[in-house]
Backbone as numpy.savetxt, mean C-alpha at the origin, in Angstrom:
# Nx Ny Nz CAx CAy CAz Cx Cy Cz
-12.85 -9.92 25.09 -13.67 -8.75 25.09 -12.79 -7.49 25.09
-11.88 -7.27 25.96 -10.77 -6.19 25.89 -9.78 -5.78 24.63
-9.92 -6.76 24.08 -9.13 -6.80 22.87 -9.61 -5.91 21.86
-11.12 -6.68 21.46 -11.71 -5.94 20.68 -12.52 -4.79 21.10
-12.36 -4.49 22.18 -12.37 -3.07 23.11 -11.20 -1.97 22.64
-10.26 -2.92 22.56 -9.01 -1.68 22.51 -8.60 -2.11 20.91
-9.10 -2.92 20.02 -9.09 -2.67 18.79 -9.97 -1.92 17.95
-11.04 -1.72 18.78 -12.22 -0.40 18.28 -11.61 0.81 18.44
-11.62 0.90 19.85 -10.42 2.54 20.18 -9.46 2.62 19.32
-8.46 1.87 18.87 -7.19 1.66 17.93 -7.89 2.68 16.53
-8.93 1.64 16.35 -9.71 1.88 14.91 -10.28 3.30 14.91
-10.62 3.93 15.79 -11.74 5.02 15.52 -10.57 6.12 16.07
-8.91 6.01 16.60 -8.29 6.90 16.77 -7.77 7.21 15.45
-7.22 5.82 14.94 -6.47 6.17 13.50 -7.80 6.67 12.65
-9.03 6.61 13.04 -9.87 7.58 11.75 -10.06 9.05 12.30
-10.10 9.29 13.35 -9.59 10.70 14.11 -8.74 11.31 13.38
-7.66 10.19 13.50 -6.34 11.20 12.89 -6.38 11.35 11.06
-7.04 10.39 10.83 -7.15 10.63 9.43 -7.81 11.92 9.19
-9.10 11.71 9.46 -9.97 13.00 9.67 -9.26 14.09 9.79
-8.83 14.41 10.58 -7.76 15.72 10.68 -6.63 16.28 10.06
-5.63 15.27 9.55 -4.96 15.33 8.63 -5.55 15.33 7.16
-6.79 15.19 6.80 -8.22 15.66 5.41 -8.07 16.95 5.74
-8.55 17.36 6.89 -9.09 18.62 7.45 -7.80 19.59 7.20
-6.60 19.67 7.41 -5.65 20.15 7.82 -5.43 20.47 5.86
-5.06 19.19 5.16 -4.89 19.35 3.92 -5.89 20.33 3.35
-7.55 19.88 3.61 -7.99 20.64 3.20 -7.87 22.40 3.88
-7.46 22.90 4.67 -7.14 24.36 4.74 -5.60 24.78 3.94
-4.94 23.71 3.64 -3.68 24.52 3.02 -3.94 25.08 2.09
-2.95 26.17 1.33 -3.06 26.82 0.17 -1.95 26.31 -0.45
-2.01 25.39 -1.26 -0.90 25.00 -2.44 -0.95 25.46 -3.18
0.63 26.25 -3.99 0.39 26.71 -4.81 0.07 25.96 -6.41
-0.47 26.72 -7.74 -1.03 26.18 -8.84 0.47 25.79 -9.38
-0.04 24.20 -9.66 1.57 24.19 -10.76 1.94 24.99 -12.09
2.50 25.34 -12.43 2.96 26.29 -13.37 3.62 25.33 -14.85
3.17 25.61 -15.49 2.90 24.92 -16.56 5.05 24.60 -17.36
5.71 24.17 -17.48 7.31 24.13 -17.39 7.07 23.91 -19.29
7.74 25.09 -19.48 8.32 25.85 -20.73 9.41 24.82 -21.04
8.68 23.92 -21.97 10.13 23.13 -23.22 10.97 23.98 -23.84
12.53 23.49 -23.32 13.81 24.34 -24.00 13.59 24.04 -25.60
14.36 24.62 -26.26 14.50 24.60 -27.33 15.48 23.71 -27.68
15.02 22.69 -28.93 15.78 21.88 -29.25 17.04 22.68 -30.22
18.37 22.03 -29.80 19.73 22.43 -30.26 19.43 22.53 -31.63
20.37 23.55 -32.05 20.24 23.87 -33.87 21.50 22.64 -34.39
21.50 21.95 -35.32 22.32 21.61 -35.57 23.92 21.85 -35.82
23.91 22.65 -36.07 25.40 23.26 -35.90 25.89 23.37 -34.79
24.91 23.42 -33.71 25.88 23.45 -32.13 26.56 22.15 -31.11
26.59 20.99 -32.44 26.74 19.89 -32.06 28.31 19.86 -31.93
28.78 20.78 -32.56 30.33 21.08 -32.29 30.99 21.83 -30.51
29.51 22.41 -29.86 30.63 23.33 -28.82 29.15 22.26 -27.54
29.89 21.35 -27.21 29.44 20.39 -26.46 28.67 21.71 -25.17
27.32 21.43 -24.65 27.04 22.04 -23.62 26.66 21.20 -22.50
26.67 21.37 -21.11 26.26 20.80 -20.35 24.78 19.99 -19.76
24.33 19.25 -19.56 23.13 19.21 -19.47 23.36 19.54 -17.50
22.22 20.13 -17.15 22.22 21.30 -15.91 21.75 19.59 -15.25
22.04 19.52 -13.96 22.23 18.63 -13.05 20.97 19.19 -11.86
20.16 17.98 -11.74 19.18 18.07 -11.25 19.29 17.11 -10.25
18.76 17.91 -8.65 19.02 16.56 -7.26 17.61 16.80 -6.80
18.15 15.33 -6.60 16.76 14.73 -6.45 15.80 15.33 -5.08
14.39 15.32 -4.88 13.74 15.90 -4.15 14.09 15.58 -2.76
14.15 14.47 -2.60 14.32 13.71 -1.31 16.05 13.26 -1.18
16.79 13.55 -0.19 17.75 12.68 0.44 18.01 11.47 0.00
19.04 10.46 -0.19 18.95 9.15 -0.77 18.26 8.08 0.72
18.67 8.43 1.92 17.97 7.86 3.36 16.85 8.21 3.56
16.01 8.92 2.65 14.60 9.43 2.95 13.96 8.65 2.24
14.55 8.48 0.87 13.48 7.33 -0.42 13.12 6.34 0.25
11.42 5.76 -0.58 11.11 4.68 0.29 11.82 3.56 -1.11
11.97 2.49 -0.16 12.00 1.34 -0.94 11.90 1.21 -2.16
12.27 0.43 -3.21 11.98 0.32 -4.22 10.93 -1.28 -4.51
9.64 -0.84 -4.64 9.44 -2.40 -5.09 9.59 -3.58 -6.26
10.53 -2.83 -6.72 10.88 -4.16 -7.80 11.23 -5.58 -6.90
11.69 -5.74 -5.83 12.33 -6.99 -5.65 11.46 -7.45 -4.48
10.37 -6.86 -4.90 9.04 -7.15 -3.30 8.21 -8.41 -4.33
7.77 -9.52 -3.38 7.36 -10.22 -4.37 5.64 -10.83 -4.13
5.17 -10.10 -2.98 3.93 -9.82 -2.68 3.68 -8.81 -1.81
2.28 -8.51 -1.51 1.49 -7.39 -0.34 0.87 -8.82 0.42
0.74 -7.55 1.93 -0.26 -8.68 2.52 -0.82 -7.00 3.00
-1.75 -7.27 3.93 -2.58 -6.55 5.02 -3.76 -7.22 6.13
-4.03 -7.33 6.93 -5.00 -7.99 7.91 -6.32 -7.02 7.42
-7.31 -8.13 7.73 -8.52 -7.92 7.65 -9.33 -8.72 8.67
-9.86 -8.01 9.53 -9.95 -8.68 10.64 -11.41 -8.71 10.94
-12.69 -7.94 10.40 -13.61 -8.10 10.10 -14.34 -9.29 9.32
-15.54 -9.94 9.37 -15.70 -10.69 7.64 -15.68 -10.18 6.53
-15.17 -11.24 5.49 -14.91 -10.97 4.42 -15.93 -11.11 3.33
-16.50 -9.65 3.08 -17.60 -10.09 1.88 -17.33 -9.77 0.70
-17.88 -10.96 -0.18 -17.30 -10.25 -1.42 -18.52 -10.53 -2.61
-18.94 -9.23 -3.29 -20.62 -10.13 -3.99 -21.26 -10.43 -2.84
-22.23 -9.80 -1.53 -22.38 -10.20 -1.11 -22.67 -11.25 -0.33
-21.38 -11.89 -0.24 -21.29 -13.26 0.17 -20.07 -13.45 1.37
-20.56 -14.26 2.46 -19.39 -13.69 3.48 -18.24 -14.81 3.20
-16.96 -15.03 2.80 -15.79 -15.86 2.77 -15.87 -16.42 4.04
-15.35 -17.33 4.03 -14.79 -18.20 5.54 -14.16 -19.64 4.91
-13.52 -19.94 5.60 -12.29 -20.83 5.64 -12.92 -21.88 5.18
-12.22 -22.52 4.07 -13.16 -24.17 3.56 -12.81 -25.37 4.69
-11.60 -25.27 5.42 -10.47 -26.42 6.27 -11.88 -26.24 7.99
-11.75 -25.10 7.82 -11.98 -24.37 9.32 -13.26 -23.99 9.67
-13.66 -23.31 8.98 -14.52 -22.44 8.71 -14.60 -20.96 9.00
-13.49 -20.17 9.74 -13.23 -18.96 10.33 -13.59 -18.14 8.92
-14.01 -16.86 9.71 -14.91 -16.29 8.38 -14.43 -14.67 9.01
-13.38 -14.71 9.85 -12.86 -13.14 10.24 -11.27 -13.41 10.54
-10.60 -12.11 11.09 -8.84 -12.15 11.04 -8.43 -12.61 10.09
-8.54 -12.86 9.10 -7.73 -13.11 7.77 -6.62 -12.02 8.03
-5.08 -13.00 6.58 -4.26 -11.88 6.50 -4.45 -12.17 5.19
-5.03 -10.96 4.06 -4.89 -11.21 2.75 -3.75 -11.17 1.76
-3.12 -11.92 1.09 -2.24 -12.02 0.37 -1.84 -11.99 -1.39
-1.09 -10.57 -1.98 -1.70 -9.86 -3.18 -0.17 -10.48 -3.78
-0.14 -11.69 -4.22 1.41 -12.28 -5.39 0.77 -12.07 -6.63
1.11 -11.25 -7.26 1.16 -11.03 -8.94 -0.18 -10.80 -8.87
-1.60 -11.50 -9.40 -2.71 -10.92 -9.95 -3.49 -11.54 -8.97
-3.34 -12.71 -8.06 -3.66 -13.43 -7.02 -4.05 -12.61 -6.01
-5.32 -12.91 -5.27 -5.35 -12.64 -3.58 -5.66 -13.69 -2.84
-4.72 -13.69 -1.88 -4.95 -15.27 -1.37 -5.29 -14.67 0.24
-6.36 -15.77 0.78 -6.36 -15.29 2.28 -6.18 -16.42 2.93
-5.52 -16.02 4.08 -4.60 -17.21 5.25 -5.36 -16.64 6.65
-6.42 -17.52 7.08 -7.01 -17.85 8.31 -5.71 -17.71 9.81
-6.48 -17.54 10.75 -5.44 -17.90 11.76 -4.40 -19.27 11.83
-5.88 -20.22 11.81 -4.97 -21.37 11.75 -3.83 -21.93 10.56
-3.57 -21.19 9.38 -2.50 -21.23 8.81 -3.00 -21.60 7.19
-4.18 -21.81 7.32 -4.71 -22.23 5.76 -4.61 -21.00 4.67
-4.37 -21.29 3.98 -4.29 -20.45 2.83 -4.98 -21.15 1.51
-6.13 -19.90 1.15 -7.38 -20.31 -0.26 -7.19 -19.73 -0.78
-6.85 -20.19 -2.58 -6.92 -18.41 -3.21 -8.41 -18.23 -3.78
-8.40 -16.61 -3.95 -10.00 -16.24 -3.49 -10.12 -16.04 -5.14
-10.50 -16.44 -6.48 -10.61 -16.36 -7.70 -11.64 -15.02 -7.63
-12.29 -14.39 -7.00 -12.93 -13.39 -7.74 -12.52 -11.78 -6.79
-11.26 -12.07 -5.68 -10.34 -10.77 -5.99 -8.96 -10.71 -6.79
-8.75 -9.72 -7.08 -7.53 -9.30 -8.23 -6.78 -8.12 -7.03
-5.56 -8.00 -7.65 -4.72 -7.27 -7.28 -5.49 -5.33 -7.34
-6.65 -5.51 -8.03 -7.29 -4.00 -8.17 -7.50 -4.22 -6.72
-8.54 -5.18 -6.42 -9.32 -4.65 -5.02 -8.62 -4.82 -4.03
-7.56 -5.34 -3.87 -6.30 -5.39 -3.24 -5.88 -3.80 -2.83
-5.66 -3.08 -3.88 -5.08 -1.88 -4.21 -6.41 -1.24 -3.91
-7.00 -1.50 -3.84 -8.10 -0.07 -3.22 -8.74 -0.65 -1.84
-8.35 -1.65 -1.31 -8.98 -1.68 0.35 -7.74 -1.67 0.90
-7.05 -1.77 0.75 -5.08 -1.56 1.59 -4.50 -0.12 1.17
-4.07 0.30 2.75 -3.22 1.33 2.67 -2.23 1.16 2.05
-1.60 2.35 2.22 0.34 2.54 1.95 1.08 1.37 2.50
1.85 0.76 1.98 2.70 -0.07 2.72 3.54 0.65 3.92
3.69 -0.04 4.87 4.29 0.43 5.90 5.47 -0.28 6.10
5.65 -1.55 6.38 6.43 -2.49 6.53 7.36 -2.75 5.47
8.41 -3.35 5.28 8.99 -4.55 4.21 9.90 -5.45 5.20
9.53 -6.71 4.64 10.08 -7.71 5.25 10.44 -8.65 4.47
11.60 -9.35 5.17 12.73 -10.33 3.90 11.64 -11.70 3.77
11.61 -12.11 4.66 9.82 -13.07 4.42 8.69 -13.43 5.11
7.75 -14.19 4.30 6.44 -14.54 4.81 5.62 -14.58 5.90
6.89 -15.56 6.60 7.18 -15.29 8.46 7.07 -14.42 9.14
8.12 -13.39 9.12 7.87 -12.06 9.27 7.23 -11.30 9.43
6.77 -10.84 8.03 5.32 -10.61 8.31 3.81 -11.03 9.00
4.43 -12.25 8.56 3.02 -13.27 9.29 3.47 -12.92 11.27
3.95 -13.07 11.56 4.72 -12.47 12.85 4.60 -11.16 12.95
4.44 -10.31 12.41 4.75 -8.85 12.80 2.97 -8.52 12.76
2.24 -9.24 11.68 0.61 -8.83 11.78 -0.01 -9.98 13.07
0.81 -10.77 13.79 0.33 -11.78 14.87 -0.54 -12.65 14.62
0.19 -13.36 13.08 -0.60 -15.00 12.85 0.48 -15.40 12.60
């Protein structure tokens, strides 16, 4: 009972803070981007007096960039509610658990893994609906474990 006591509070602080950080964005004044004037392409004859091309650094610090995901070879995220999809609620074929899933997004696949360790792949999500019910990645981890450990299945 406490758990999901203090996983409601968890839930309705991080939408607090969302809320406010909307709110906050929405009062800034950003300025309008300004539309960037194409140089003029070199005349041919100036292929003789070599010019520099002007050296541009990058926005961010090289310790600030996030990650690169080329060498990431899935997403996961917890879903700890039931899972409906077409209104129809998922639950475990082995088990039957039909909440705490950790969903799992490899290539075009979403696969979901129950507490007890089963893993189904779900044929009618895709990596879209993946990408629109999961945040930002937060984490990266070298593997499966890991993660599966760091979300507490």
């Amino acid at each position: 009972m406490f758990k999901r006591i203090r996983d409601n509070r968890e839930w309705r602080e991080a939408q607090n803070a969302g809320q406010a950080m909307m709110e906050w964005a929405h009062r800034q004044q950003f300025p309008e981007p300004s539309a960037a004037q194409p140089e003029p392409a070199p005349a041919a004859d100036s292929a003789s007096s070599p010019v520099a091309a002007p050296v541009v650094d990058d926005f961010l610090p090289p310790d600030l960039l996030s990650a690169s995901s080329a060498g990431v070879t899935g997403m996961m995220m917890p879903w700890r509610r039931p899972l409906v999809v077409d209104g129809e609620v998922r639950e475990c074929p082995q088990c039957g658990a039909y909440r705490n899933w950790v969903l799992l997004a490899m290539g075009n696949n979403v696969w979901r893994r129950c507490r007890e360790g089963h893993e189904t792949l779900d044929p009618d999500l895709d990596t879209a609906w993946f990408n629109r019910h999961s945040g930002p990645m937060e984490h990266n981890f070298g593997s499966l474990q890991e993660g599966l450990r760091h979300l507490g299945h």
